[in-house]
């Protein structure tokens, strides 16, 4: 598999703040690559540099095997994190306008196709300002992918969408990937990242902290996590030794064990207190890994 | 289609299809011509209410004559000789004996009568007006009224009194007044345009009498038109870019186009809007002026310059305003920057009159060769009836061209680095750094 995007050693500073620090990354063609990281960690800055909207201070970005100079942004669909549309334009005209900008052969027809696909036909002649937030999210997605670009970069594509609309967008993303597009998206929803991405890249304080397939990332952390479900909830784990941290989801607890702890010992204690409906050793979830990296200061607490 | 043009097309349609555009298109000529129209209408509407004037004649030799001349005039001059319609007010003179003991008290009383509308004004004729001592109180003639500057009556009285004073002086040196009647006939000098030759027929065209219409209105209208087109095309870019930035439309577009394409698309869209409006006005103006039979006042030779200057001015100003818009985060920022940004357009309006009055003077020449002012001021000078040395408009145009290219370059760089930068508005120093770094 060839790499469609190759980033090597890029750094970007704003004043004294280092937003992206010596970052390297290779995105294979046809993959779905998830960008995760806390707010302000450098995701958007990295994406903007890929888009040639910002220029790295150091390092290089190669896209389609060529140095990024901005000449190839026509082949990239980009959905920024904060996005706006011309509010006074009519919906179909707006989609057609973006189609023309992306040199779609028949922008009007294409606009009709996508309006139908996203159930927006009744609004085709209405002004953008009359749309609900979810609808304009869908419109923004349409104008990003209207020309079925070779690379699709989506900054938080699912934020603010209800499950039905998120489903429609997910389907389109997967369809585009099937037809050969490479997809990069950033998200705060770890379950989406786990389910959709071939590769996951995590950036924290401008530095790359994770990069690889979900499995390879989880393998780094081993089977140190206990998934527990009892009729007592987290109270079943009170005062038990060997626990590093509990992610309490109410019905279920995700328990990180201290190195060297025998899960059998914990099972013995819990079984005396509560009815167990689930007791499973597994590798940590992506969410837990994210929290371990992004909240190191809390790692030692038991809450 | 070229991406820049796609943006320009959208800008153009967004601007032209609004109600605001149509309203401005209609209202602009009214604003522009309003003053002139009112002047033209009121010019012939003379106030014909009769005027009553009190005269305190301390010299004792002028009052009677004034009263007599006023009666003559009332009988002879105030009505149209054919229709009998009253054209001018009648003047009634009341002679008041000067109160030697309390002249100021008398003047106060008369002033109160003016305020109470019993009389319209009063005149005080000093005792020594026939043989005046320059600067002396005794040698003055004063006209007291509520509005003593803009008063036809005052002029008439002044003329009649001086006429009589001259007559008395001439009589005193023993010459018969009839013999020196021509002595005081003032021959007015009339301002004329130059003689020209018709290039086709070879006929010599008679010089036209210069009038206000041509010397002031033609340059004024062209300059105003340029100013208004800028107001409609380039200046709104500041607000529009600011909005696109704050509503985060800019970054979406930057996914498809480069910042330079984006900015130039907007500027070209604005340009197309102004070509539409000026096209309508100039065609409309030419047709209506021709229909009024005044076709020869249209300065056809200036029109190509007008469009050349306008084109460059809109690009120059448009790029600057777009760039400044990109540094603003909200309308407060935009308002703060708008007035200083408009100075290069306002200054030519301020200095327009001196430039029209003396188009060949060194002030006019210098000002019109400063690139930001050139489009308006050089145009004004060319639209006057004076012949400007041909190197000046050419040098001016070259200067504007260089300045325009510079604006595109500087504007593009600022725009590119500021359009997605949110938070605090960048300081001048930072802007300059970005300008250098790109």
PDB file of C-alpha atoms in Angstrom, chain A:
ATOM      1  CA  UNK A   1       0.000   0.000   0.000  1.00  0.00           C
ATOM      2  CA  UNK A   2       1.454   3.390  -0.922  1.00  0.00           C
ATOM      3  CA  UNK A   3       1.236   6.332   1.389  1.00  0.00           C
ATOM      4  CA  UNK A   4      -1.005   9.065   0.039  1.00  0.00           C
ATOM      5  CA  UNK A   5       0.044  11.545   2.734  1.00  0.00           C
ATOM      6  CA  UNK A   6       3.544  11.594   4.184  1.00  0.00           C
ATOM      7  CA  UNK A   7       4.355  14.007   6.941  1.00  0.00           C
ATOM      8  CA  UNK A   8       7.897  14.167   8.167  1.00  0.00           C
ATOM      9  CA  UNK A   9       9.105  16.156  11.115  1.00  0.00           C
ATOM     10  CA  UNK A  10       6.738  19.126  10.898  1.00  0.00           C
ATOM     11  CA  UNK A  11       6.739  21.774  13.587  1.00  0.00           C
ATOM     12  CA  UNK A  12       4.412  24.752  13.921  1.00  0.00           C
ATOM     13  CA  UNK A  13       4.700  27.443  16.549  1.00  0.00           C
ATOM     14  CA  UNK A  14       2.412  30.373  17.267  1.00  0.00           C
ATOM     15  CA  UNK A  15       4.449  32.915  19.158  1.00  0.00           C
ATOM     16  CA  UNK A  16       6.003  30.965  22.018  1.00  0.00           C
ATOM     17  CA  UNK A  17       3.412  28.188  21.877  1.00  0.00           C
ATOM     18  CA  UNK A  18       4.491  25.032  20.066  1.00  0.00           C
ATOM     19  CA  UNK A  19       1.265  23.732  18.503  1.00  0.00           C
ATOM     20  CA  UNK A  20       2.791  20.826  16.598  1.00  0.00           C
ATOM     21  CA  UNK A  21       6.167  19.463  17.587  1.00  0.00           C
ATOM     22  CA  UNK A  22       8.301  17.442  15.172  1.00  0.00           C
ATOM     23  CA  UNK A  23       5.418  15.314  13.941  1.00  0.00           C
ATOM     24  CA  UNK A  24       5.719  12.513  11.408  1.00  0.00           C
ATOM     25  CA  UNK A  25       2.878  10.477  10.001  1.00  0.00           C
ATOM     26  CA  UNK A  26       2.161   8.290   6.985  1.00  0.00           C
ATOM     27  CA  UNK A  27      -1.391   7.729   5.776  1.00  0.00           C
ATOM     28  CA  UNK A  28      -1.788   4.686   3.482  1.00  0.00           C
ATOM     29  CA  UNK A  29      -3.984   5.099   0.433  1.00  0.00           C
ATOM     30  CA  UNK A  30      -7.532   3.835   0.893  1.00  0.00           C
ATOM     31  CA  UNK A  31      -7.400   3.728   4.685  1.00  0.00           C
ATOM     32  CA  UNK A  32      -9.535   5.402   7.312  1.00  0.00           C
ATOM     33  CA  UNK A  33      -7.269   7.231   9.717  1.00  0.00           C
ATOM     34  CA  UNK A  34      -8.620   8.533  13.005  1.00  0.00           C
ATOM     35  CA  UNK A  35      -7.064  11.598  14.631  1.00  0.00           C
ATOM     36  CA  UNK A  36      -7.702  11.742  18.358  1.00  0.00           C
ATOM     37  CA  UNK A  37      -6.417  13.984  21.097  1.00  0.00           C
ATOM     38  CA  UNK A  38      -7.701  16.412  23.702  1.00  0.00           C
ATOM     39  CA  UNK A  39      -8.830  19.909  22.737  1.00  0.00           C
ATOM     40  CA  UNK A  40      -5.927  22.152  21.862  1.00  0.00           C
ATOM     41  CA  UNK A  41      -3.499  19.315  21.327  1.00  0.00           C
ATOM     42  CA  UNK A  42      -2.735  20.183  17.682  1.00  0.00           C
ATOM     43  CA  UNK A  43      -5.202  18.132  15.616  1.00  0.00           C
ATOM     44  CA  UNK A  44      -6.696  21.074  13.746  1.00  0.00           C
ATOM     45  CA  UNK A  45      -3.309  22.711  13.233  1.00  0.00           C
ATOM     46  CA  UNK A  46      -1.986  19.475  11.725  1.00  0.00           C
ATOM     47  CA  UNK A  47      -5.015  19.205   9.454  1.00  0.00           C
ATOM     48  CA  UNK A  48      -4.667  22.839   8.377  1.00  0.00           C
ATOM     49  CA  UNK A  49      -1.063  22.232   7.474  1.00  0.00           C
ATOM     50  CA  UNK A  50      -2.059  19.226   5.382  1.00  0.00           C
ATOM     51  CA  UNK A  51      -4.568  21.543   3.676  1.00  0.00           C
ATOM     52  CA  UNK A  52      -1.870  24.172   3.056  1.00  0.00           C
ATOM     53  CA  UNK A  53      -3.925  26.717   5.000  1.00  0.00           C
ATOM     54  CA  UNK A  54      -1.096  26.980   7.512  1.00  0.00           C
ATOM     55  CA  UNK A  55       2.528  26.404   6.612  1.00  0.00           C
ATOM     56  CA  UNK A  56       4.813  24.341   8.827  1.00  0.00           C
ATOM     57  CA  UNK A  57       7.862  26.116  10.218  1.00  0.00           C
ATOM     58  CA  UNK A  58       9.935  23.000   9.645  1.00  0.00           C
ATOM     59  CA  UNK A  59       9.556  19.594   8.033  1.00  0.00           C
ATOM     60  CA  UNK A  60       7.722  18.581   4.924  1.00  0.00           C
ATOM     61  CA  UNK A  61       4.327  17.350   3.846  1.00  0.00           C
ATOM     62  CA  UNK A  62       3.994  15.234   0.721  1.00  0.00           C
ATOM     63  CA  UNK A  63       0.603  14.535  -0.770  1.00  0.00           C
ATOM     64  CA  UNK A  64       0.064  12.244  -3.768  1.00  0.00           C
ATOM     65  CA  UNK A  65       3.831  11.864  -3.693  1.00  0.00           C
ATOM     66  CA  UNK A  66       4.431  15.574  -4.228  1.00  0.00           C
ATOM     67  CA  UNK A  67       5.485  18.393  -1.952  1.00  0.00           C
ATOM     68  CA  UNK A  68       2.349  20.157  -0.693  1.00  0.00           C
ATOM     69  CA  UNK A  69       2.169  23.536  -2.390  1.00  0.00           C
ATOM     70  CA  UNK A  70      -1.570  23.975  -2.483  1.00  0.00           C
ATOM     71  CA  UNK A  71      -1.875  22.984  -6.119  1.00  0.00           C
ATOM     72  CA  UNK A  72      -3.578  19.716  -5.218  1.00  0.00           C
ATOM     73  CA  UNK A  73      -6.184  20.930  -2.737  1.00  0.00           C
ATOM     74  CA  UNK A  74      -8.738  20.414  -5.473  1.00  0.00           C
ATOM     75  CA  UNK A  75      -8.355  16.678  -4.906  1.00  0.00           C
ATOM     76  CA  UNK A  76      -8.932  16.943  -1.173  1.00  0.00           C
ATOM     77  CA  UNK A  77     -12.317  17.363   0.460  1.00  0.00           C
ATOM     78  CA  UNK A  78     -12.011  19.303   3.692  1.00  0.00           C
ATOM     79  CA  UNK A  79     -14.630  19.762   6.370  1.00  0.00           C
ATOM     80  CA  UNK A  80     -13.249  22.190   8.952  1.00  0.00           C
ATOM     81  CA  UNK A  81     -14.118  21.874  12.598  1.00  0.00           C
ATOM     82  CA  UNK A  82     -15.854  25.214  12.701  1.00  0.00           C
ATOM     83  CA  UNK A  83     -17.739  25.654   9.496  1.00  0.00           C
ATOM     84  CA  UNK A  84     -20.140  28.112   8.046  1.00  0.00           C
ATOM     85  CA  UNK A  85     -22.242  28.466   4.961  1.00  0.00           C
ATOM     86  CA  UNK A  86     -23.519  31.538   3.136  1.00  0.00           C
ATOM     87  CA  UNK A  87     -26.749  31.984   5.025  1.00  0.00           C
ATOM     88  CA  UNK A  88     -28.526  34.053   2.395  1.00  0.00           C
ATOM     89  CA  UNK A  89     -28.027  31.552  -0.397  1.00  0.00           C
ATOM     90  CA  UNK A  90     -30.619  29.024  -1.410  1.00  0.00           C
ATOM     91  CA  UNK A  91     -29.640  25.474  -0.563  1.00  0.00           C
ATOM     92  CA  UNK A  92     -29.413  24.079  -4.075  1.00  0.00           C
ATOM     93  CA  UNK A  93     -27.534  27.135  -5.346  1.00  0.00           C
ATOM     94  CA  UNK A  94     -25.084  26.820  -2.493  1.00  0.00           C
ATOM     95  CA  UNK A  95     -24.355  23.164  -3.202  1.00  0.00           C
ATOM     96  CA  UNK A  96     -24.055  23.958  -6.887  1.00  0.00           C
ATOM     97  CA  UNK A  97     -21.643  26.813  -6.092  1.00  0.00           C
ATOM     98  CA  UNK A  98     -19.390  24.476  -4.128  1.00  0.00           C
ATOM     99  CA  UNK A  99     -19.679  21.920  -6.920  1.00  0.00           C
ATOM    100  CA  UNK A 100     -18.484  24.536  -9.401  1.00  0.00           C
ATOM    101  CA  UNK A 101     -15.593  25.465  -7.126  1.00  0.00           C
ATOM    102  CA  UNK A 102     -14.584  21.815  -7.074  1.00  0.00           C
ATOM    103  CA  UNK A 103     -15.024  21.515 -10.816  1.00  0.00           C
ATOM    104  CA  UNK A 104     -17.712  18.857 -10.640  1.00  0.00           C
ATOM    105  CA  UNK A 105     -18.777  18.197 -14.278  1.00  0.00           C
ATOM    106  CA  UNK A 106     -22.498  18.688 -13.720  1.00  0.00           C
ATOM    107  CA  UNK A 107     -22.900  20.535 -10.425  1.00  0.00           C
ATOM    108  CA  UNK A 108     -26.654  21.032 -10.679  1.00  0.00           C
ATOM    109  CA  UNK A 109     -27.364  17.355 -11.188  1.00  0.00           C
ATOM    110  CA  UNK A 110     -24.922  16.412  -8.476  1.00  0.00           C
ATOM    111  CA  UNK A 111     -26.630  18.829  -6.082  1.00  0.00           C
ATOM    112  CA  UNK A 112     -29.987  17.187  -6.780  1.00  0.00           C
ATOM    113  CA  UNK A 113     -28.515  13.730  -6.176  1.00  0.00           C
ATOM    114  CA  UNK A 114     -27.133  14.623  -2.765  1.00  0.00           C
ATOM    115  CA  UNK A 115     -30.181  16.613  -1.700  1.00  0.00           C
ATOM    116  CA  UNK A 116     -32.247  13.518  -2.358  1.00  0.00           C
ATOM    117  CA  UNK A 117     -29.803  11.208  -0.655  1.00  0.00           C
ATOM    118  CA  UNK A 118     -29.858  13.300   2.520  1.00  0.00           C
ATOM    119  CA  UNK A 119     -33.638  13.926   2.477  1.00  0.00           C
ATOM    120  CA  UNK A 120     -33.104  17.633   1.906  1.00  0.00           C
ATOM    121  CA  UNK A 121     -35.157  17.967  -1.296  1.00  0.00           C
ATOM    122  CA  UNK A 122     -37.978  19.968   0.327  1.00  0.00           C
ATOM    123  CA  UNK A 123     -35.433  22.615   1.362  1.00  0.00           C
ATOM    124  CA  UNK A 124     -33.704  22.885  -2.001  1.00  0.00           C
ATOM    125  CA  UNK A 125     -35.168  26.314  -2.708  1.00  0.00           C
ATOM    126  CA  UNK A 126     -35.074  27.575   0.860  1.00  0.00           C
ATOM    127  CA  UNK A 127     -32.359  29.797   2.199  1.00  0.00           C
ATOM    128  CA  UNK A 128     -29.601  28.203   4.231  1.00  0.00           C
ATOM    129  CA  UNK A 129     -30.504  30.318   7.271  1.00  0.00           C
ATOM    130  CA  UNK A 130     -33.828  28.452   7.560  1.00  0.00           C
ATOM    131  CA  UNK A 131     -32.144  25.075   8.076  1.00  0.00           C
ATOM    132  CA  UNK A 132     -31.795  23.390  11.430  1.00  0.00           C
ATOM    133  CA  UNK A 133     -28.329  22.742  12.824  1.00  0.00           C
ATOM    134  CA  UNK A 134     -28.416  19.072  11.894  1.00  0.00           C
ATOM    135  CA  UNK A 135     -29.504  19.876   8.360  1.00  0.00           C
ATOM    136  CA  UNK A 136     -26.746  22.386   7.829  1.00  0.00           C
ATOM    137  CA  UNK A 137     -24.282  19.788   9.181  1.00  0.00           C
ATOM    138  CA  UNK A 138     -25.455  17.504   6.406  1.00  0.00           C
ATOM    139  CA  UNK A 139     -25.128  20.278   3.830  1.00  0.00           C
ATOM    140  CA  UNK A 140     -21.605  20.956   5.008  1.00  0.00           C
ATOM    141  CA  UNK A 141     -20.787  17.317   4.594  1.00  0.00           C
ATOM    142  CA  UNK A 142     -22.290  17.289   1.080  1.00  0.00           C
ATOM    143  CA  UNK A 143     -20.212  20.255  -0.079  1.00  0.00           C
ATOM    144  CA  UNK A 144     -17.103  18.544   1.269  1.00  0.00           C
ATOM    145  CA  UNK A 145     -17.509  15.314  -0.660  1.00  0.00           C
ATOM    146  CA  UNK A 146     -19.514  16.495  -3.687  1.00  0.00           C
ATOM    147  CA  UNK A 147     -16.617  15.806  -6.052  1.00  0.00           C
ATOM    148  CA  UNK A 148     -15.782  12.410  -4.457  1.00  0.00           C
ATOM    149  CA  UNK A 149     -12.245  13.560  -3.680  1.00  0.00           C
ATOM    150  CA  UNK A 150      -9.292  11.195  -3.396  1.00  0.00           C
ATOM    151  CA  UNK A 151      -8.578  12.398   0.137  1.00  0.00           C
ATOM    152  CA  UNK A 152     -11.316  13.373   2.548  1.00  0.00           C
ATOM    153  CA  UNK A 153     -10.368  15.217   5.713  1.00  0.00           C
ATOM    154  CA  UNK A 154     -13.151  15.638   8.234  1.00  0.00           C
ATOM    155  CA  UNK A 155     -12.646  17.606  11.431  1.00  0.00           C
ATOM    156  CA  UNK A 156     -15.258  16.324  13.892  1.00  0.00           C
ATOM    157  CA  UNK A 157     -17.764  15.150  11.277  1.00  0.00           C
ATOM    158  CA  UNK A 158     -20.220  13.635  13.728  1.00  0.00           C
ATOM    159  CA  UNK A 159     -20.418  16.346  16.365  1.00  0.00           C
ATOM    160  CA  UNK A 160     -23.957  17.526  16.893  1.00  0.00           C
ATOM    161  CA  UNK A 161     -25.578  14.870  14.724  1.00  0.00           C
ATOM    162  CA  UNK A 162     -28.362  12.589  15.844  1.00  0.00           C
ATOM    163  CA  UNK A 163     -27.765   8.810  15.427  1.00  0.00           C
ATOM    164  CA  UNK A 164     -29.844   8.632  12.230  1.00  0.00           C
ATOM    165  CA  UNK A 165     -27.931  11.362  10.470  1.00  0.00           C
ATOM    166  CA  UNK A 166     -24.616  10.132  11.848  1.00  0.00           C
ATOM    167  CA  UNK A 167     -25.474   6.760  10.343  1.00  0.00           C
ATOM    168  CA  UNK A 168     -26.151   8.305   6.894  1.00  0.00           C
ATOM    169  CA  UNK A 169     -22.858  10.154   6.958  1.00  0.00           C
ATOM    170  CA  UNK A 170     -20.988   7.076   8.135  1.00  0.00           C
ATOM    171  CA  UNK A 171     -22.443   5.077   5.258  1.00  0.00           C
ATOM    172  CA  UNK A 172     -21.345   7.684   2.723  1.00  0.00           C
ATOM    173  CA  UNK A 173     -17.852   7.775   4.228  1.00  0.00           C
ATOM    174  CA  UNK A 174     -17.580   3.990   3.965  1.00  0.00           C
ATOM    175  CA  UNK A 175     -18.931   4.065   0.385  1.00  0.00           C
ATOM    176  CA  UNK A 176     -16.341   6.649  -0.600  1.00  0.00           C
ATOM    177  CA  UNK A 177     -13.605   4.558   0.970  1.00  0.00           C
ATOM    178  CA  UNK A 178     -14.842   1.548  -0.992  1.00  0.00           C
ATOM    179  CA  UNK A 179     -14.524   3.538  -4.193  1.00  0.00           C
ATOM    180  CA  UNK A 180     -10.920   4.352  -3.339  1.00  0.00           C
ATOM    181  CA  UNK A 181     -10.921   7.523  -1.217  1.00  0.00           C
ATOM    182  CA  UNK A 182      -8.640   7.899   1.764  1.00  0.00           C
ATOM    183  CA  UNK A 183     -10.393   9.276   4.824  1.00  0.00           C
ATOM    184  CA  UNK A 184      -8.908  11.177   7.736  1.00  0.00           C
ATOM    185  CA  UNK A 185     -11.185  12.291  10.494  1.00  0.00           C
ATOM    186  CA  UNK A 186     -10.741  13.705  13.917  1.00  0.00           C
ATOM    187  CA  UNK A 187     -13.152  12.847  16.684  1.00  0.00           C
ATOM    188  CA  UNK A 188     -13.686  12.979  20.395  1.00  0.00           C
ATOM    189  CA  UNK A 189     -15.946   9.924  20.226  1.00  0.00           C
ATOM    190  CA  UNK A 190     -13.628   7.021  20.950  1.00  0.00           C
ATOM    191  CA  UNK A 191     -16.229   4.381  20.169  1.00  0.00           C
ATOM    192  CA  UNK A 192     -16.640   5.792  16.647  1.00  0.00           C
ATOM    193  CA  UNK A 193     -12.882   5.793  16.230  1.00  0.00           C
ATOM    194  CA  UNK A 194     -12.636   2.193  17.456  1.00  0.00           C
ATOM    195  CA  UNK A 195     -15.375   1.019  15.133  1.00  0.00           C
ATOM    196  CA  UNK A 196     -14.461   2.879  11.947  1.00  0.00           C
ATOM    197  CA  UNK A 197     -10.750   3.464  11.800  1.00  0.00           C
ATOM    198  CA  UNK A 198      -8.076   1.248  10.301  1.00  0.00           C
ATOM    199  CA  UNK A 199      -5.434   3.359  11.977  1.00  0.00           C
ATOM    200  CA  UNK A 200      -5.500   5.620  14.965  1.00  0.00           C
ATOM    201  CA  UNK A 201      -3.214   8.530  15.578  1.00  0.00           C
ATOM    202  CA  UNK A 202      -3.210  10.400  18.830  1.00  0.00           C
ATOM    203  CA  UNK A 203      -1.588  13.767  19.334  1.00  0.00           C
ATOM    204  CA  UNK A 204      -1.043  15.268  22.764  1.00  0.00           C
ATOM    205  CA  UNK A 205       0.551  18.652  23.439  1.00  0.00           C
ATOM    206  CA  UNK A 206       1.697  18.778  19.831  1.00  0.00           C
ATOM    207  CA  UNK A 207       3.488  15.428  19.956  1.00  0.00           C
ATOM    208  CA  UNK A 208       2.504  12.104  18.498  1.00  0.00           C
ATOM    209  CA  UNK A 209       1.717   9.690  21.334  1.00  0.00           C
ATOM    210  CA  UNK A 210      -0.084   6.867  19.525  1.00  0.00           C
ATOM    211  CA  UNK A 211       0.016   5.701  15.939  1.00  0.00           C
ATOM    212  CA  UNK A 212      -0.995   2.358  14.507  1.00  0.00           C
ATOM    213  CA  UNK A 213      -3.871  -0.090  14.140  1.00  0.00           C
ATOM    214  CA  UNK A 214      -6.267  -0.318  17.033  1.00  0.00           C
ATOM    215  CA  UNK A 215      -4.942  -3.797  17.819  1.00  0.00           C
ATOM    216  CA  UNK A 216      -1.309  -2.748  17.839  1.00  0.00           C
ATOM    217  CA  UNK A 217      -2.142   0.121  20.154  1.00  0.00           C
ATOM    218  CA  UNK A 218      -4.065  -2.096  22.539  1.00  0.00           C
ATOM    219  CA  UNK A 219      -1.292  -4.675  22.484  1.00  0.00           C
ATOM    220  CA  UNK A 220       1.069  -2.079  23.884  1.00  0.00           C
ATOM    221  CA  UNK A 221      -1.068  -1.934  26.991  1.00  0.00           C
ATOM    222  CA  UNK A 222      -1.638  -5.696  27.500  1.00  0.00           C
ATOM    223  CA  UNK A 223      -4.576  -7.390  29.269  1.00  0.00           C
ATOM    224  CA  UNK A 224      -4.622  -5.186  32.326  1.00  0.00           C
ATOM    225  CA  UNK A 225      -8.262  -4.203  32.288  1.00  0.00           C
ATOM    226  CA  UNK A 226     -11.158  -5.856  34.033  1.00  0.00           C
ATOM    227  CA  UNK A 227     -14.696  -5.367  32.763  1.00  0.00           C
ATOM    228  CA  UNK A 228     -17.067  -5.917  35.634  1.00  0.00           C
ATOM    229  CA  UNK A 229     -20.844  -5.901  35.931  1.00  0.00           C
ATOM    230  CA  UNK A 230     -22.557  -6.647  39.266  1.00  0.00           C
ATOM    231  CA  UNK A 231     -25.775  -5.779  41.066  1.00  0.00           C
ATOM    232  CA  UNK A 232     -23.828  -3.485  43.430  1.00  0.00           C
ATOM    233  CA  UNK A 233     -22.206  -1.228  40.866  1.00  0.00           C
ATOM    234  CA  UNK A 234     -18.871   0.297  41.809  1.00  0.00           C
ATOM    235  CA  UNK A 235     -19.514  -0.381  45.514  1.00  0.00           C
ATOM    236  CA  UNK A 236     -18.581  -3.994  44.838  1.00  0.00           C
ATOM    237  CA  UNK A 237     -14.977  -2.822  44.391  1.00  0.00           C
ATOM    238  CA  UNK A 238     -14.670  -0.719  47.562  1.00  0.00           C
ATOM    239  CA  UNK A 239     -11.432  -1.225  49.501  1.00  0.00           C
ATOM    240  CA  UNK A 240     -10.073  -3.903  47.214  1.00  0.00           C
ATOM    241  CA  UNK A 241      -6.301  -3.770  46.707  1.00  0.00           C
ATOM    242  CA  UNK A 242      -4.526  -3.919  43.379  1.00  0.00           C
ATOM    243  CA  UNK A 243      -6.780  -1.443  41.573  1.00  0.00           C
ATOM    244  CA  UNK A 244      -5.164   1.459  39.745  1.00  0.00           C
ATOM    245  CA  UNK A 245      -8.245   3.221  38.455  1.00  0.00           C
ATOM    246  CA  UNK A 246     -11.959   2.659  37.940  1.00  0.00           C
ATOM    247  CA  UNK A 247     -13.864   4.013  34.961  1.00  0.00           C
ATOM    248  CA  UNK A 248     -17.354   3.876  36.339  1.00  0.00           C
ATOM    249  CA  UNK A 249     -20.102   3.711  33.736  1.00  0.00           C
ATOM    250  CA  UNK A 250     -22.834   3.017  36.324  1.00  0.00           C
ATOM    251  CA  UNK A 251     -23.972  -0.387  35.182  1.00  0.00           C
ATOM    252  CA  UNK A 252     -20.490  -1.451  34.225  1.00  0.00           C
ATOM    253  CA  UNK A 253     -17.023  -0.690  35.581  1.00  0.00           C
ATOM    254  CA  UNK A 254     -13.839  -0.660  33.589  1.00  0.00           C
ATOM    255  CA  UNK A 255     -11.100  -1.413  36.126  1.00  0.00           C
ATOM    256  CA  UNK A 256      -7.441  -0.854  35.467  1.00  0.00           C
ATOM    257  CA  UNK A 257      -5.339  -3.200  37.592  1.00  0.00           C
ATOM    258  CA  UNK A 258      -1.971  -2.355  39.077  1.00  0.00           C
ATOM    259  CA  UNK A 259       0.891  -4.283  37.494  1.00  0.00           C
ATOM    260  CA  UNK A 260       1.276  -7.747  39.080  1.00  0.00           C
ATOM    261  CA  UNK A 261      -2.278  -7.909  40.422  1.00  0.00           C
ATOM    262  CA  UNK A 262      -3.912 -11.326  40.119  1.00  0.00           C
ATOM    263  CA  UNK A 263      -7.479 -10.947  38.796  1.00  0.00           C
ATOM    264  CA  UNK A 264      -8.417 -14.189  40.563  1.00  0.00           C
ATOM    265  CA  UNK A 265      -7.890 -12.473  43.940  1.00  0.00           C
ATOM    266  CA  UNK A 266     -10.257  -9.707  42.978  1.00  0.00           C
ATOM    267  CA  UNK A 267     -12.860 -12.159  41.730  1.00  0.00           C
ATOM    268  CA  UNK A 268     -12.688 -13.969  45.053  1.00  0.00           C
ATOM    269  CA  UNK A 269     -13.460 -10.783  46.974  1.00  0.00           C
ATOM    270  CA  UNK A 270     -16.177  -9.472  44.694  1.00  0.00           C
ATOM    271  CA  UNK A 271     -18.007 -12.774  44.520  1.00  0.00           C
ATOM    272  CA  UNK A 272     -18.568 -12.612  48.291  1.00  0.00           C
ATOM    273  CA  UNK A 273     -20.210  -9.193  48.048  1.00  0.00           C
ATOM    274  CA  UNK A 274     -22.305  -9.151  44.901  1.00  0.00           C
ATOM    275  CA  UNK A 275     -23.950 -11.095  42.094  1.00  0.00           C
ATOM    276  CA  UNK A 276     -21.625 -10.984  39.116  1.00  0.00           C
ATOM    277  CA  UNK A 277     -23.133 -10.868  35.631  1.00  0.00           C
ATOM    278  CA  UNK A 278     -19.885 -10.100  33.832  1.00  0.00           C
ATOM    279  CA  UNK A 279     -16.239 -10.570  34.712  1.00  0.00           C
ATOM    280  CA  UNK A 280     -13.890 -10.271  31.770  1.00  0.00           C
ATOM    281  CA  UNK A 281     -10.190  -9.533  31.363  1.00  0.00           C
ATOM    282  CA  UNK A 282      -9.398  -7.464  28.329  1.00  0.00           C
ATOM    283  CA  UNK A 283      -7.096  -4.857  26.905  1.00  0.00           C
ATOM    284  CA  UNK A 284      -7.993  -1.274  27.763  1.00  0.00           C
ATOM    285  CA  UNK A 285     -10.565   0.550  25.652  1.00  0.00           C
ATOM    286  CA  UNK A 286      -9.350   3.348  23.430  1.00  0.00           C
ATOM    287  CA  UNK A 287     -11.119   5.751  25.739  1.00  0.00           C
ATOM    288  CA  UNK A 288      -9.150   4.471  28.692  1.00  0.00           C
ATOM    289  CA  UNK A 289      -5.924   4.702  26.750  1.00  0.00           C
ATOM    290  CA  UNK A 290      -6.833   8.266  25.783  1.00  0.00           C
ATOM    291  CA  UNK A 291      -7.469   9.167  29.404  1.00  0.00           C
ATOM    292  CA  UNK A 292      -4.265   7.469  30.588  1.00  0.00           C
ATOM    293  CA  UNK A 293      -2.306   9.676  28.225  1.00  0.00           C
ATOM    294  CA  UNK A 294      -4.222  12.891  28.557  1.00  0.00           C
ATOM    295  CA  UNK A 295      -4.751  12.831  32.304  1.00  0.00           C
ATOM    296  CA  UNK A 296      -1.470  11.441  33.642  1.00  0.00           C
ATOM    297  CA  UNK A 297      -1.803  13.404  36.866  1.00  0.00           C
ATOM    298  CA  UNK A 298      -5.010  11.540  37.718  1.00  0.00           C
ATOM    299  CA  UNK A 299      -3.525   8.117  37.072  1.00  0.00           C
ATOM    300  CA  UNK A 300      -2.626   7.587  40.660  1.00  0.00           C
ATOM    301  CA  UNK A 301      -6.004   8.349  42.107  1.00  0.00           C
ATOM    302  CA  UNK A 302      -8.541   5.604  42.652  1.00  0.00           C
ATOM    303  CA  UNK A 303     -11.514   7.526  41.343  1.00  0.00           C
TER     304      UNK A 303
END
